[in-house]
Amino acid sequence: MDTLRLVLEKREAASPFYRFLSPLLAIVMALVLGAVFLAASGFSPLKVYYYMWWGAFSDWYGISETLVTSIPIMLCALGVALAAKMLLWNVGAEGQFHMGAFAAAWVALSMPSAPAWQVLPLMVLAGMAAGAVWALLPAVPRAYLGVNEIITTLLLNYVAIYWVEYLVHGPWRDPVSLNFPLSAPFSSAARLPSLFGTRIHLGLVFALVAAGLIRLVLGRSKWGYEVTVIGENPRAARYAGMNIERNIVLTMCLAGALAGLGGMAEVSAIAGRMTRQLSPGYGYSAIIVAWLGKLDPWAVALVSVLFGGLLVGGYSAQVIGVSAASVNMLQGLMLFCVLATEALGRYRVRVVHAVRASGEEAGIDG
Amino acid sequence: MGTVDYAVEMRDITKRFPGVIASNHVNLAVRSGSIHALLGENGAGKSTLMNILTGLLRPDSGEICVRGERVALRSPASAIGLGIGMVHQHFRLVQTFTVAENITLGMSRPRFALDMAPIEREVAKFSSEYGLAVNPRAKIWQLSVGEQQRVEIIKMLYRGVDVLIMDEPTAVLTPQEVRELFETLRRMTADGKTIIFITHKLDEVMEISDRVTVLRAGQDVFSCDTGETTSRELASKMVGREIGQAPERPPAAIGGPVLEVRGLTAIGDRRTTVLDGIDLDVRAGEIHGIAGVAGNGQRELAEVITGLRRASSGFVRICGADMTNHTPRSIIEAGVSHIPEDRLGVGLAPNLNITDNAIMKRYRCGEMGRGPIVDAARARTWTDGLVERFNVKTPNLRTAVRLLSGGNSQRLLLARETSMEHRLVVAVHPTRGLDIGATEAVHSILLRERESGVGTLLISEDLEELIALCDRISVICEGRIMGTVDRDQLNLEEIGMMMAGVAAEAKGDGHLEAGA
């Protein structure tokens, strides 16, 4: 009996060309698959994609909105990527983002008459600290007890989100908000300055500086060297005397601080008050962005802009009746395609002719 | 058919692997209803032979007869069809399934609806018949190692196996469990079943087996009824080699102790005691060898000394300072180099380049850059010097270590470990898997270390290597030091006895000096 089988073989080394190409391939694959769904729901995929492109990148307003949207994604994704360098899955950027926003809002609301040079630095510190603490909660059990951080970071997201919901529905609700779940507006001193007369704000500078710093620290510093070795081979790192537990805690805290800074920037520059709809899932998009960017800080920054465009374009596409959920679907497809192309980078598919002697059963155990 | 009834006969079996002959015209005849011990060191060809008998491997030549009829074994299933099954050293059980589920796993008999009741009844029957007490409804993860082994045995009985191969079955058992296992095996042979018992422990051979075959370097060198031999004879057959004259070398300038280990105990990955009261000394300028069959605590001994595994009692002193359960980093800083058993898994980061691997224990210190920054230029210069001095063959320093040959990656590891400030080298199987050239390079590095006054603990399975290099050899078996022999009083037969678990006879000189 002659049968054809597909076999996955491990590659010796991923080709450098493919490493570069695979994120592009993933995006194209996701768009093609998305087109199938769009066509099935009665839309012309080309038209939808055109509207999205047009909304996100065709004019200065679209581009500025794309950049605005990319800021929280970028800060969260840099944190996710940093943790992933040490083989930690920080799925909790969304929660760290919310806690950062909460702490910053708390500072802003308790110092309504302080000048900007006092309140803004405090908001930045509070936002980063709150994000770091929110990441510390899962980091410590992960480092010292081996508790799986994927589950704990994910579950803490809900705690953070509902905490913010509670505040804006309860203690923090502005009496003049007509029962809308909103806090009182921040003083103008507590608003992060915007740039170029658009909604683009100082958060973009924070994010780009963070990307540069991470790149520098990972590439040049002794600590960055430890992170690299731990990520590549934790057993070798331990053998070489590196303190893995402390590095897990430290890396997670930094990741949380970055996401917390994202939350601070968003609540201060964009919302101007605490609301329950700060994030359409920036912290989750960040996971996809981090892997599409292959954990490289600059690539992550670039992919964040693409994802900002995807969200902004999604709003434009709603003009022709495409539901907002389609954008979520496209994001989800991209994650699938990233994972698929990652796998293809490490394995190659081969077709083999398998000749099996008839009447012979496969072994029970190897 | 002759007068003797053979359950299994393997005739003239040869199996070649690239570069080695794992079985070289081996003959093995196992009488029905007997316990036949297969004795040999690691790499003697025991596993290859048994994998052929269970259909996992096909021999290049030779024939196999089961109950007098010539058979072709194409797969484990066809072997089981002929009543031949094996209990592996590492069990093949699904942890989250029950005992009964594991036993039916992979069988086609209940085709669709799984009714566990009859299976549980059958398990209970085997349990009482052969003393294999186990609850068929328990999940595997709830069971002790000994109980899991019983499940494996019942699994084979359930499949109708009457020739059962046990691969080093006592390695993972407590002494009490060993008693129970032996009782089970006796009941099984009384019931007409045949057992092939793979081991390297002489006392077990003498106690349980009816007949014994000794394998050495892929050949069956000796076979006889157990009653007609002694453990001393078996030990010499197992080790076999004549002692060559140990090579000449300058006498060691032996100094004070750099490593003192007393009463050291530790728990292994399987939560059993793997080190059981180790006493050991390494003095400056000597190479102290640890001989023993793999898996008797060697790796764990090195791990405890280097801080990678916790000692549960006893102490480790390095250059006089108590370093028991200190962090790996402070032990490195106390002057301990470690050449681990698994060089790519533990000693190096294979995906990182040569420079990154070379500075792995040095990046913290000032000469690799001040403050928090690694000085890349200095790291490269330093690595360049190492690669040059230790003759590591590589296209450039950016090459990932996984692309280096085994010999070159080991040279790099040794270069790193012997270039740091150190007083003690802990080397575990440093030449395993290396070709002759690379092995000689490693040996000459270790001898150079000795001349420079460093103490070396050399853990190896290769007796010739130990004899060529060591000033003293201790033998480890089941986590205990069985005895220590000086270089000029080497007696291979005695070492073989100790490796197989027979304690050294009292012999003044060779023994460890008390105290320090």
Tab-separated table of C-alpha atoms in Angstrom, chain B residues 306-453:
chain	number	residue	atom	x	y	z
B	306	THR	CA	28.291	23.399	42.210
B	307	GLY	CA	25.136	24.671	43.900
B	308	LEU	CA	22.666	23.513	41.256
B	309	ARG	CA	20.953	21.019	43.562
B	310	ARG	CA	20.215	21.282	47.266
B	311	ALA	CA	21.965	19.032	49.720
B	312	SER	CA	19.528	17.642	52.264
B	313	SER	CA	22.267	16.968	54.787
B	314	GLY	CA	26.039	16.899	55.075
B	315	PHE	CA	28.378	19.607	53.888
B	316	VAL	CA	30.561	20.759	51.019
B	317	ARG	CA	33.687	22.730	51.864
B	318	ILE	CA	35.667	24.515	49.192
B	319	CYS	CA	39.189	25.601	50.109
B	320	GLY	CA	38.145	25.313	53.711
B	321	ALA	CA	35.022	27.472	53.455
B	322	ASP	CA	31.599	25.959	53.956
B	323	MET	CA	29.718	26.328	50.656
B	324	THR	CA	26.860	23.897	51.285
B	325	ASN	CA	23.734	25.082	49.465
B	326	HIS	CA	25.279	28.367	48.469
B	327	THR	CA	24.179	29.921	45.198
B	328	PRO	CA	25.882	28.800	41.975
B	329	ARG	CA	27.309	32.294	41.675
B	330	SER	CA	29.040	32.331	45.053
B	331	ILE	CA	30.408	28.840	44.379
B	332	ILE	CA	31.785	30.019	41.029
B	333	GLU	CA	33.334	32.949	42.841
B	334	ALA	CA	34.817	30.581	45.410
B	335	GLY	CA	36.808	29.091	42.528
B	336	VAL	CA	34.819	26.127	41.231
B	337	SER	CA	34.777	25.364	37.512
B	338	HIS	CA	32.157	22.950	36.248
B	339	ILE	CA	32.178	20.953	33.050
B	340	PRO	CA	28.623	19.616	33.064
B	341	GLU	CA	27.476	16.325	31.644
B	342	ASP	CA	25.092	17.962	29.179
B	343	ARG	CA	27.343	20.492	27.525
B	344	LEU	CA	24.802	21.967	25.089
B	345	GLY	CA	21.864	21.758	27.487
B	346	VAL	CA	23.578	23.184	30.564
B	347	GLY	CA	27.087	24.368	29.827
B	348	LEU	CA	26.443	26.481	26.754
B	349	ALA	CA	23.608	28.413	25.114
B	350	PRO	CA	23.660	26.801	21.651
B	351	ASN	CA	21.808	29.597	19.830
B	352	LEU	CA	24.102	32.325	21.076
B	353	ASN	CA	27.416	33.082	19.442
B	354	ILE	CA	30.889	32.140	20.621
B	355	THR	CA	31.603	35.446	22.327
B	356	ASP	CA	28.351	35.387	24.284
B	357	ASN	CA	29.137	31.862	25.428
B	358	ALA	CA	32.747	32.621	26.292
B	359	ILE	CA	31.907	35.488	28.637
B	360	MET	CA	29.090	33.662	30.399
B	361	LYS	CA	30.910	33.456	33.714
B	362	ARG	CA	33.002	36.558	33.243
B	363	TYR	CA	30.604	39.292	32.084
B	364	ARG	CA	30.031	40.442	35.681
B	365	CYS	CA	33.608	41.357	36.408
B	366	GLY	CA	35.164	44.717	35.752
B	367	GLU	CA	37.429	43.716	32.900
B	368	MET	CA	34.402	43.090	30.646
B	369	GLY	CA	33.298	46.674	30.995
B	370	ARG	CA	32.680	49.038	33.829
B	371	GLY	CA	29.342	49.477	35.570
B	372	PRO	CA	26.286	48.036	33.867
B	373	ILE	CA	27.739	47.961	30.339
B	374	VAL	CA	29.366	45.020	28.571
B	375	ASP	CA	32.365	46.244	26.604
B	376	ALA	CA	31.834	44.396	23.323
B	377	ALA	CA	35.343	45.058	22.029
B	378	ARG	CA	36.969	43.667	25.162
B	379	ALA	CA	34.667	40.659	25.139
B	380	ARG	CA	35.730	39.925	21.575
B	381	THR	CA	39.431	40.354	22.288
B	382	TRP	CA	39.144	38.073	25.277
B	383	THR	CA	37.222	35.446	23.279
B	384	ASP	CA	39.687	35.700	20.424
B	385	GLY	CA	42.489	34.853	22.837
B	386	LEU	CA	40.610	31.826	24.194
B	387	VAL	CA	39.721	30.489	20.763
B	388	GLU	CA	43.350	30.844	19.717
B	389	ARG	CA	44.839	29.284	22.840
B	390	PHE	CA	42.469	26.337	23.006
B	391	ASN	CA	42.397	25.796	19.267
B	392	VAL	CA	38.622	26.091	18.831
B	393	LYS	CA	37.928	25.764	15.125
B	394	THR	CA	35.258	28.228	14.052
B	395	PRO	CA	34.668	30.489	11.048
B	396	ASN	CA	34.370	33.552	13.322
B	397	LEU	CA	33.249	34.648	16.777
B	398	ARG	CA	29.721	35.386	15.568
B	399	THR	CA	29.099	31.727	14.801
B	400	ALA	CA	26.341	30.166	16.886
B	401	VAL	CA	27.733	27.490	19.186
B	402	ARG	CA	25.236	24.903	17.960
B	403	LEU	CA	27.030	24.937	14.603
B	404	LEU	CA	30.334	23.850	16.183
B	405	SER	CA	31.355	20.202	16.274
B	406	GLY	CA	31.129	18.369	19.596
B	407	GLY	CA	34.883	18.577	20.080
B	408	ASN	CA	35.022	22.285	19.359
B	409	SER	CA	32.139	23.177	21.618
B	410	GLN	CA	33.741	21.138	24.407
B	411	ARG	CA	37.044	22.957	23.806
B	412	LEU	CA	35.222	26.256	24.115
B	413	LEU	CA	33.565	25.113	27.335
B	414	LEU	CA	36.878	23.964	28.798
B	415	ALA	CA	38.531	27.165	27.656
B	416	ARG	CA	35.958	29.206	29.526
B	417	GLU	CA	36.027	27.033	32.632
B	418	THR	CA	39.793	26.746	32.977
B	419	SER	CA	40.517	30.384	32.200
B	420	MET	CA	38.613	31.708	35.176
B	421	GLU	CA	40.112	32.049	38.647
B	422	HIS	CA	39.630	28.559	40.020
B	423	ARG	CA	40.952	26.035	42.491
B	424	LEU	CA	38.683	23.083	41.667
B	425	VAL	CA	37.371	21.623	38.418
B	426	VAL	CA	34.295	19.402	38.537
B	427	ALA	CA	34.268	17.560	35.214
B	428	VAL	CA	31.396	15.224	34.366
B	429	HIS	CA	31.882	12.847	31.418
B	430	PRO	CA	34.092	15.446	29.734
B	431	THR	CA	34.956	13.246	26.758
B	432	ARG	CA	31.633	11.529	26.165
B	433	GLY	CA	30.759	11.534	22.490
B	434	LEU	CA	34.057	13.049	21.391
B	435	ASP	CA	36.412	11.617	18.797
B	436	ILE	CA	39.976	10.563	19.643
B	437	GLY	CA	41.578	13.892	18.795
B	438	ALA	CA	39.154	15.928	20.878
B	439	THR	CA	39.408	13.410	23.729
B	440	GLU	CA	43.177	13.791	23.806
B	441	ALA	CA	42.820	17.555	23.827
B	442	VAL	CA	40.491	17.361	26.823
B	443	HIS	CA	42.861	14.982	28.620
B	444	SER	CA	45.850	17.215	28.079
B	445	ILE	CA	43.897	20.221	29.381
B	446	LEU	CA	42.961	18.290	32.520
B	447	LEU	CA	46.570	17.187	33.061
B	448	ARG	CA	47.751	20.759	32.580
B	449	GLU	CA	45.293	21.826	35.262
B	450	ARG	CA	46.742	19.189	37.574
B	451	GLU	CA	50.258	20.452	37.042
B	452	SER	CA	49.191	23.989	37.814
B	453	GLY	CA	47.955	22.860	41.223
